[in-house]
Coordinates of C-alpha atoms in Angstrom, one line a residue:
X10 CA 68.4 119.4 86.5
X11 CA 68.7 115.9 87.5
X12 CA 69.5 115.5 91.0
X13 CA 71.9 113.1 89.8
X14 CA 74.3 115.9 88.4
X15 CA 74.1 118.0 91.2
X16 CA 75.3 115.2 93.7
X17 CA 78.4 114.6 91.3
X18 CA 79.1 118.8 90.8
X19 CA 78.8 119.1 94.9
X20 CA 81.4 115.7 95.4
X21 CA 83.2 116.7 92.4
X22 CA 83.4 120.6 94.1
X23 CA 84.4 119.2 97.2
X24 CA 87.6 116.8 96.0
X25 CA 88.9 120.2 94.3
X26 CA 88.5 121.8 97.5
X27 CA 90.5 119.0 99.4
X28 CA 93.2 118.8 96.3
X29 CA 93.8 122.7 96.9
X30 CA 94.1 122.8 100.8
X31 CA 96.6 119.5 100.6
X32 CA 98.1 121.4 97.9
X33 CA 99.3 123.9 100.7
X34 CA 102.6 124.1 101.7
X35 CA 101.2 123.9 104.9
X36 CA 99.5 120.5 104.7
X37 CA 103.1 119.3 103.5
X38 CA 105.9 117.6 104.9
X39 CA 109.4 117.7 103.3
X40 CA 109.3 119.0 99.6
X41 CA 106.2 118.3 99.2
X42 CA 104.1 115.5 97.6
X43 CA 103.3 115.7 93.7
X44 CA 99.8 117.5 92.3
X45 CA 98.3 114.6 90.7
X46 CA 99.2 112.3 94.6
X47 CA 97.0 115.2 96.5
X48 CA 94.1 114.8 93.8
X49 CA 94.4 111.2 94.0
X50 CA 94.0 111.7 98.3
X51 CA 91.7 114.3 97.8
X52 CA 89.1 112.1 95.9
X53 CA 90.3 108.9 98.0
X54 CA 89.3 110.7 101.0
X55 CA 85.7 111.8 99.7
X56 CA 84.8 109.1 98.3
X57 CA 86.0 107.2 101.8
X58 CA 88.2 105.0 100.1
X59 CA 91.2 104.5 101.4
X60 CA 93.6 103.7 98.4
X61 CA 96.8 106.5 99.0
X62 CA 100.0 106.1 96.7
X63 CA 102.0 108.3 99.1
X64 CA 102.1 107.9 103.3
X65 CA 99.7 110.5 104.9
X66 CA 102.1 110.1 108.0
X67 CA 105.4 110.8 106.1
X68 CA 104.1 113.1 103.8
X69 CA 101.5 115.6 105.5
X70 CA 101.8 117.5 108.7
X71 CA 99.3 117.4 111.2
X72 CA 96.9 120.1 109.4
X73 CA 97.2 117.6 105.8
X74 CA 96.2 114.9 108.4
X75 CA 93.1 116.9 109.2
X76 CA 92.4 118.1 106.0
X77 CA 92.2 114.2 105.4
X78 CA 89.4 113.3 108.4
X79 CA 87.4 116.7 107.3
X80 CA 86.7 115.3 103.7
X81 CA 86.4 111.8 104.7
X82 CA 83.7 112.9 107.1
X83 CA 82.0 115.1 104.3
X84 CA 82.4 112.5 101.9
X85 CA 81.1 109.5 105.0
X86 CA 78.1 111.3 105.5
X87 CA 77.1 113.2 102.8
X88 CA 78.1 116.1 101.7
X89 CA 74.7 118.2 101.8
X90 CA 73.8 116.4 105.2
X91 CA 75.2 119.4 107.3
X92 CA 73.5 122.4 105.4
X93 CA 70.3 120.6 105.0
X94 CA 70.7 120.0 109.1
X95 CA 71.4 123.8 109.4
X96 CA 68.2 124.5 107.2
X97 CA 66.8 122.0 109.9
X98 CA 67.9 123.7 112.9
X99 CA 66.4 126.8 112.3
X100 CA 63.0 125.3 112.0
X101 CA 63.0 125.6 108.1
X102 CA 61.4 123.6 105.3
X103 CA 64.3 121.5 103.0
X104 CA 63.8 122.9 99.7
X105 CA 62.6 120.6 97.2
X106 CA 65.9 120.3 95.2
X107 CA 67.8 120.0 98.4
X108 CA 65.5 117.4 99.3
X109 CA 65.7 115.4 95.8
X110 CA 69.7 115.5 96.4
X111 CA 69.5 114.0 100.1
X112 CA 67.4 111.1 98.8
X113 CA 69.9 110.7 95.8
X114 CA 73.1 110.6 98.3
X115 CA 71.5 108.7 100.7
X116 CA 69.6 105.9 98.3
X117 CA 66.7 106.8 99.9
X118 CA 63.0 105.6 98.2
X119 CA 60.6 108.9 98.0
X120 CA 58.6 107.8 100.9
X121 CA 61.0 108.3 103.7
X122 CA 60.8 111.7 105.6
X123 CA 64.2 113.5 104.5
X124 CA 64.1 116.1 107.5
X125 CA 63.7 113.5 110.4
X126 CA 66.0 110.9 108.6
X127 CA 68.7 114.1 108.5
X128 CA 68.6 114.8 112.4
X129 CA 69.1 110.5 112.7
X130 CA 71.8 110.5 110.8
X131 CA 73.6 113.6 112.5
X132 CA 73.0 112.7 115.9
X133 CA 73.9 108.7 115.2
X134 CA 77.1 109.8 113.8
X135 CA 78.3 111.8 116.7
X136 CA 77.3 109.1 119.1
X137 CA 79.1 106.6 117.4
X138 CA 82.1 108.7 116.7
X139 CA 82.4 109.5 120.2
X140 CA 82.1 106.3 121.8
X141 CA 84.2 104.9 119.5
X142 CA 87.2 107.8 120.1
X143 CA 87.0 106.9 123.6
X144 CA 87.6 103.1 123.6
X145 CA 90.5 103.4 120.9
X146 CA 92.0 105.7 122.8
X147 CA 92.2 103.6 125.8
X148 CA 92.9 100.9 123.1
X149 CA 96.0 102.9 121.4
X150 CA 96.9 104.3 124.9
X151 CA 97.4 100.4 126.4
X152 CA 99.2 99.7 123.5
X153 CA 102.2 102.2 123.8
X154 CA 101.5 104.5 120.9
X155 CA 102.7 107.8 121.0
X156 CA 99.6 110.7 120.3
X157 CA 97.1 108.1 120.8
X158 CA 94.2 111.2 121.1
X159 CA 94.4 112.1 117.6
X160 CA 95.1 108.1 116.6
X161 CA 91.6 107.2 118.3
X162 CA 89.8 110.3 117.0
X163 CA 91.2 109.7 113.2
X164 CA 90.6 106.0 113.4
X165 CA 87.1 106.2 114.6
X166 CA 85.7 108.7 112.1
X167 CA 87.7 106.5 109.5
X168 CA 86.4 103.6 110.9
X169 CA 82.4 104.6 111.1
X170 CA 83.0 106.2 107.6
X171 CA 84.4 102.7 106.2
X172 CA 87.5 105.2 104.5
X173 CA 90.1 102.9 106.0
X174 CA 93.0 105.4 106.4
X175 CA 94.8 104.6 108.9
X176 CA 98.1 107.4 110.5
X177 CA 100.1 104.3 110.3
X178 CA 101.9 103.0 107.0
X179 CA 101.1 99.5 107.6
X180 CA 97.4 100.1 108.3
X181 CA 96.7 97.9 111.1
X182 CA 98.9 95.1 110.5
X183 CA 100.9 96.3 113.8
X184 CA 97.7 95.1 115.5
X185 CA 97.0 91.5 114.2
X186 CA 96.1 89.5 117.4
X187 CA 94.6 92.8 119.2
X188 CA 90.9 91.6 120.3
X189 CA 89.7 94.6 121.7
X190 CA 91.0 96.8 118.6
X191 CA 89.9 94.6 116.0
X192 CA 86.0 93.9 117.3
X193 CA 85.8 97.4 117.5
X194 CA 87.1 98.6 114.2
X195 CA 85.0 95.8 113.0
X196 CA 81.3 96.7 114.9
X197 CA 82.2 100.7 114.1
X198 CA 83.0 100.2 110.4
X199 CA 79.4 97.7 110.4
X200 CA 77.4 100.5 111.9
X201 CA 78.2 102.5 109.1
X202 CA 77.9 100.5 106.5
X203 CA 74.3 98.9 107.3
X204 CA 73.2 102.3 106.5
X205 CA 71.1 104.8 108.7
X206 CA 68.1 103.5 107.3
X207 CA 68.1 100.5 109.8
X208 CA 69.0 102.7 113.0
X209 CA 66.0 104.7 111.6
X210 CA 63.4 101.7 111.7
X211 CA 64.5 100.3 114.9
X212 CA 64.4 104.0 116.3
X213 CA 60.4 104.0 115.0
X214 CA 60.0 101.1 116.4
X215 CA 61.2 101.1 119.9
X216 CA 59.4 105.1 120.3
X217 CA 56.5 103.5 118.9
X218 CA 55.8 105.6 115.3
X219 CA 55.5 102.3 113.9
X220 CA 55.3 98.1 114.1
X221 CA 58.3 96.6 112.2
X222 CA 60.9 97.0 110.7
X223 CA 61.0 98.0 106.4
X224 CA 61.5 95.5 104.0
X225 CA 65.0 97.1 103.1
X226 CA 66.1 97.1 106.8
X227 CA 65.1 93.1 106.7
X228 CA 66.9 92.4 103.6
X229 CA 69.9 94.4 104.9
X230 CA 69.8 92.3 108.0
X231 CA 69.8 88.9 106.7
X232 CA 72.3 89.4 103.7
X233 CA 75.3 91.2 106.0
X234 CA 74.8 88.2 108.4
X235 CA 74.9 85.6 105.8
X236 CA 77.7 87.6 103.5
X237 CA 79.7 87.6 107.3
X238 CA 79.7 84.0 108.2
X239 CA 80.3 82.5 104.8
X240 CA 83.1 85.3 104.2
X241 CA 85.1 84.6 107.8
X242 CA 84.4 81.2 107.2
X243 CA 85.8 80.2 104.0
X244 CA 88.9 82.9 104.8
X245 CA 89.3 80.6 108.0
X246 CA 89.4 77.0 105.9
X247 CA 91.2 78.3 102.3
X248 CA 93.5 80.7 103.5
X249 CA 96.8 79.3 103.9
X250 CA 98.6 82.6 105.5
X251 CA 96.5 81.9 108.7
X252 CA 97.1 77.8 109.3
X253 CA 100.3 78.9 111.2
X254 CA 98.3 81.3 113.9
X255 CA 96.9 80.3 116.7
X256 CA 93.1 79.3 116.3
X257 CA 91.7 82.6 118.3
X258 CA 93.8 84.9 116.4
X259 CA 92.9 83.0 113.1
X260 CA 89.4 83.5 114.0
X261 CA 89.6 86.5 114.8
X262 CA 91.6 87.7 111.2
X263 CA 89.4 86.1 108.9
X264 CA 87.0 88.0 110.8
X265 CA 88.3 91.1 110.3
X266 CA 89.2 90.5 106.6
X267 CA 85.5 89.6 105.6
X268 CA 84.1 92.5 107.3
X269 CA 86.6 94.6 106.2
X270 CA 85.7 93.8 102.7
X271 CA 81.9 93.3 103.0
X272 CA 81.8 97.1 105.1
X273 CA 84.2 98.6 102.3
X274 CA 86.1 99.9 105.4
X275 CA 89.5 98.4 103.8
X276 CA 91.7 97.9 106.9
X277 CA 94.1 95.3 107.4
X278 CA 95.6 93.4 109.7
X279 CA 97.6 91.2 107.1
X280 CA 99.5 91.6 104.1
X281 CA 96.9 91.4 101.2
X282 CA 99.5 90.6 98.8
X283 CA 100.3 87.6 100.5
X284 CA 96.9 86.3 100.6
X285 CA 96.0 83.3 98.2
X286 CA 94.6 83.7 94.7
X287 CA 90.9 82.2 96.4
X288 CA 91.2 84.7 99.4
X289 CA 92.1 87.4 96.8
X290 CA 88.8 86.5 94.5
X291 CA 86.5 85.7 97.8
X292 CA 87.1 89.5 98.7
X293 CA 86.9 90.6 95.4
X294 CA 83.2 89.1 95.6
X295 CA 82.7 90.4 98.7
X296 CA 84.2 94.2 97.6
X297 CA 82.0 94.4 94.7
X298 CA 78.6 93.3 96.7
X299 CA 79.5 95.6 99.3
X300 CA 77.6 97.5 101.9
X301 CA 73.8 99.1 102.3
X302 CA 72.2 102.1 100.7
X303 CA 72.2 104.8 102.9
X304 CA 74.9 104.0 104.7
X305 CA 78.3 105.3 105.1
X306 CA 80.1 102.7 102.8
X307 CA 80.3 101.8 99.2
X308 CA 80.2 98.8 96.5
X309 CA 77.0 97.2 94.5
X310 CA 74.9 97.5 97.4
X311 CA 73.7 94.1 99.5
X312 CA 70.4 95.5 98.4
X313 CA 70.5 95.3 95.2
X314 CA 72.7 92.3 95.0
X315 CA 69.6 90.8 97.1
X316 CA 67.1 92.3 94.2
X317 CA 69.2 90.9 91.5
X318 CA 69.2 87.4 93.0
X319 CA 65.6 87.7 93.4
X320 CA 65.1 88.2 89.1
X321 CA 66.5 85.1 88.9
X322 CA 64.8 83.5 91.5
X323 CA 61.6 85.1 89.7
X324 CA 62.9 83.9 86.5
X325 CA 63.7 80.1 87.2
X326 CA 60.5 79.7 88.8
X327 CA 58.3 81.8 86.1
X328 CA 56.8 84.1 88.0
X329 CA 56.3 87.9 87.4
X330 CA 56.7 89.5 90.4
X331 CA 60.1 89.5 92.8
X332 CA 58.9 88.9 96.2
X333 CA 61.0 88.7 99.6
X334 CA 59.0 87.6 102.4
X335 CA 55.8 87.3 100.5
X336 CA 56.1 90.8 99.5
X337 CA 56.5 92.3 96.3
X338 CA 59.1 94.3 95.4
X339 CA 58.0 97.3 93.1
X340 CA 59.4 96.7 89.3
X341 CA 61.0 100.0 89.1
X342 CA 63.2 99.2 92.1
X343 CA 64.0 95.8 90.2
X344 CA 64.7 97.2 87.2
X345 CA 67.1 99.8 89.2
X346 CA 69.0 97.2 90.7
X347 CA 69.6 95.3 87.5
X348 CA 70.5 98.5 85.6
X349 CA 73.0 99.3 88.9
X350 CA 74.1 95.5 88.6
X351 CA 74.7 96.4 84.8
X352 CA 76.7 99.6 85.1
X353 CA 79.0 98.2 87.9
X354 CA 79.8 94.8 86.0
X355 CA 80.4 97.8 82.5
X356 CA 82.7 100.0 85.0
X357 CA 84.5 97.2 86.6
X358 CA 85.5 95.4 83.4
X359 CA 86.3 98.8 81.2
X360 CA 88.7 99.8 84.4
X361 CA 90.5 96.7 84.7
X362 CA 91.2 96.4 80.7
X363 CA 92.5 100.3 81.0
X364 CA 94.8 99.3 84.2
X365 CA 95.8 96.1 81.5
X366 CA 96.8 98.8 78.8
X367 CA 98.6 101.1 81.2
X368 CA 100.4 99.1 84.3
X369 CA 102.7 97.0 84.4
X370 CA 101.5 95.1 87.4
X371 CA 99.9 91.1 87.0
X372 CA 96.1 91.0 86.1
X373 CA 95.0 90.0 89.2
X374 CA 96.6 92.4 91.4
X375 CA 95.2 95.5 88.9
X376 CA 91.6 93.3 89.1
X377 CA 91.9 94.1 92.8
X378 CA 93.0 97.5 92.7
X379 CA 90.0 98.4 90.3
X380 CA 87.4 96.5 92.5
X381 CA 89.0 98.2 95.8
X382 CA 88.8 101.6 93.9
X383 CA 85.2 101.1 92.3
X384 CA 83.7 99.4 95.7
X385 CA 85.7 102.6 97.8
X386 CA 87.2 99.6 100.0
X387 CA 90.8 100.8 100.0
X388 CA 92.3 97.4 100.5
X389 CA 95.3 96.6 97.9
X390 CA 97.6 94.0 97.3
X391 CA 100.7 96.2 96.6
X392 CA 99.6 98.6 93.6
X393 CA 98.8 101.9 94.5
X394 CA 102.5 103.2 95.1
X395 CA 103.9 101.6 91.8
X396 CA 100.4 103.5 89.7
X397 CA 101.6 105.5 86.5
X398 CA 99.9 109.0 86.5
X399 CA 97.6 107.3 83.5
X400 CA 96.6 104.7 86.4
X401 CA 96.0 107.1 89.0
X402 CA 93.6 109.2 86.7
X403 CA 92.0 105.6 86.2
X404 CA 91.8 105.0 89.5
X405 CA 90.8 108.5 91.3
X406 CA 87.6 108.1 87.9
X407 CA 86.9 104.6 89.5
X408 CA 86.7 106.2 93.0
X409 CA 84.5 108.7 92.4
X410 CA 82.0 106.9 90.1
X411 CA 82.2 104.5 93.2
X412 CA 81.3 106.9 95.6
X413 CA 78.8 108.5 93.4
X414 CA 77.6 104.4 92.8
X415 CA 77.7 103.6 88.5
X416 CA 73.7 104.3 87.9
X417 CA 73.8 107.2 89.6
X418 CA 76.9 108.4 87.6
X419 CA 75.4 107.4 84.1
X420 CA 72.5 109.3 85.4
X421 CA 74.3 112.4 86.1
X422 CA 75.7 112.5 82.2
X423 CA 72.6 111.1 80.6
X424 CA 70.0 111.3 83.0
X425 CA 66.9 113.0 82.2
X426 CA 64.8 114.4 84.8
X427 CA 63.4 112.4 87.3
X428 CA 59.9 111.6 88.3
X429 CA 60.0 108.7 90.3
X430 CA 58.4 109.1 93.7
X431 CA 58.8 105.7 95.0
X432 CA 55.5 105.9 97.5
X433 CA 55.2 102.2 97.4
X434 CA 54.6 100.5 100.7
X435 CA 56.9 97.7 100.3
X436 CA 59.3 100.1 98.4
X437 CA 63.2 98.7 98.5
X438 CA 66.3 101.4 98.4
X439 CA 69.0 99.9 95.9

């Protein structure tokens, strides 16, 4: 079997799970929430979306809440990451399907060790996470908020995870202006959406296992720096919302709006909906580009965006080969990243015409909602709560083909199986 299908039957096994425990009277506040609202959650929260149509404050009790931060952290780091670290732990070999899965989840080419990637990725995670519990909760604590242990834990794993669920119903709009809170939301939801694979090479580097850094680490680098500056930047100039702030705080919230678009974390700290129709389109473009392979967030990928880019660079200039830094990129990985680029433009047009045919809401406001849902950003401009139960099915498909990445999903229904090995040298992960 394609390793393909087995990623989608192990995420697909674990939303169920999550829709039965929030299902539970338990999890539920009140008289409880609808089915189709906790399938919708369920698959939001594996897919580390973000997008809820109910409140998980109003509507779940504290168990709900940690039903919630369990499957965003299974979905965040990969569902098979903590049984393959078990297999690890014991001194065991990864089986060879387990290990074709990990390198599926986790973008990985064929030439990166699975097993000592794994223990990275598990011990990076809990170092983040931790450090970044401690300073929100000093953070939430200065602020006044009530239960500001469970506020910093939640918000950090959702954070490093890029989810964006947030225990308050106006995300973090309540925090606009907050410097401390909004650089670090911002540097823990960047951590995680670089990808591990970066962490990894410097790692090598500074113990000495090799010289430099990979050529996916490199292009990762330079196109979240780039895709950072011109995002805050033109937020800062074109958006009209934050002319009346002053000119640290509007710094600091076109900041936080670009990131939190180009990390698919999906926080806010203002109202989307009131944001201008160029704001609105800038992170739409940003949403859909998205984060890195291998990392804890979602869209396009900046890789392959970079590789796509790169054909046409090829292709202007006549020449056969895609090269980045005088080195060749090997064609399969090219023709990956323009089948990805294919598939996400398909997905992102068929879901928006379906949102069209069903909802009642303007075109640009369901253009968002299917970008936000098909990057897993989570960031909306009003939509979610008004969806039909049509549009939530749209939207909880979107999600998970998002979180699963379109190429990847086409593979897992038409897929053959797969040979590729990827042993290249300069070998790219898209």
């Amino acid at each position: 079997m394609h390793p393909a299908k087995l990623v989608l039957f192990g995420y697909a096994w674990y939303i169920v799970l999550g829709w039965l425990f929030l299902s539970l009277p338990i999890a539920q506040q009140g008289p409880g929430t609808k089915a189709i609202d906790n399938l919708f959650i369920a698959t939001s929260a594996v897919s580390t979306t973000g997008l809820t149509p109910i409140s998980i404050t109003d509507d779940y009790t504290w168990f709900g809440q940690l039903v919630v931060l369990i499957l965003i952290q299974v979905g965040g780091v990969g569902y098979m990451t903590f049984g393959s670290f078990i297999i690890l732990a014991r001194k065991q070999a990864l089986p060879l399907t387990q290990s074709k899965i990990g390198k599926t989840v986790f973008s990985l080419p064929g030439s990166f060790d699975l097993g000592h990637f794994i223990r990275c990725v598990i011990a990076f995670t809990i170092l983040i996470e931790s450090v970044g519990a401690v300073v929100l909760f000093f953070i939430f604590r200065a602020a006044g908020q009530p239960d500001a242990v469970w506020s910093a834990v939640f918000h950090s794993v959702s954070s490093f995870c890029t989810a964006g669920f947030s225990i308050y119903n106006n995300s973090l709009e309540g925090f606009s202006g907050n410097f401390w809170l909004t650089v670090t939301i911002a540097t823990m939801s960047y951590l995680g959406a670089i990808g591990f694979i970066v962490f990894l090479d410097f790692w090598n580097m500074l113990t000495g296992r090799t010289q430099s850094i990979t050529l996916t680490s490199k292009i990762i680098l330079w196109t979240t720096f780039w895709m950072s500056c011109t995002g805050t930047f033109l937020l800062f100039i074109g958006e009209p919302s934050l002319w009346a702030k002053p000119l640290d705080e509007r710094i600091l919230t076109a900041f936080f709006q670009a990131m939190s678009a180009m990390t698919t974390v999906g926080f806010n700290t203002v109202g989307i909906g009131a944001l201008s129709k160029s704001s609105a389109l800038l992170l739409i473009i940003l949403m859909v580009i998205g984060s890195s392979p291998s990392g804890t967030g979602g869209g396009l990928k900046c890789t392959t965006f970079s590789a796509f880019i790169g054909v046409m660079r090829s292709a202007i200039r006549g020449e056969q080969e895609v090269r980045f830094w005088n080195r060749p990129v090997p064609m399969e990985r090219v023709w990956t990243a323009v089948g990805s680029v294919g598939f996400y433009l398909s997905a992102l047009v068929i879901g928006t015409y379906l949102m069209e045919m069903t909802e009642t809401s303007p075109f640009d406001q369901n253009f968002f909602e299917v970008a936000s849902a098909l990057g897993t950003v989570g960031l909306s401009m009003g939509v979610t709560p008004s969806l039909s139960n049509i549009g939530k099915l749209i939207i909880v498909l979107l999600m998970f083909c998002g979180r699963l990445g379109p190429l990847t999903f086409g593979m897992a229904l038409f897929g053959g199986p797969n040979t590729d090995d990827g042993k290249q040298d300069n070998d790219l992960a898209v």
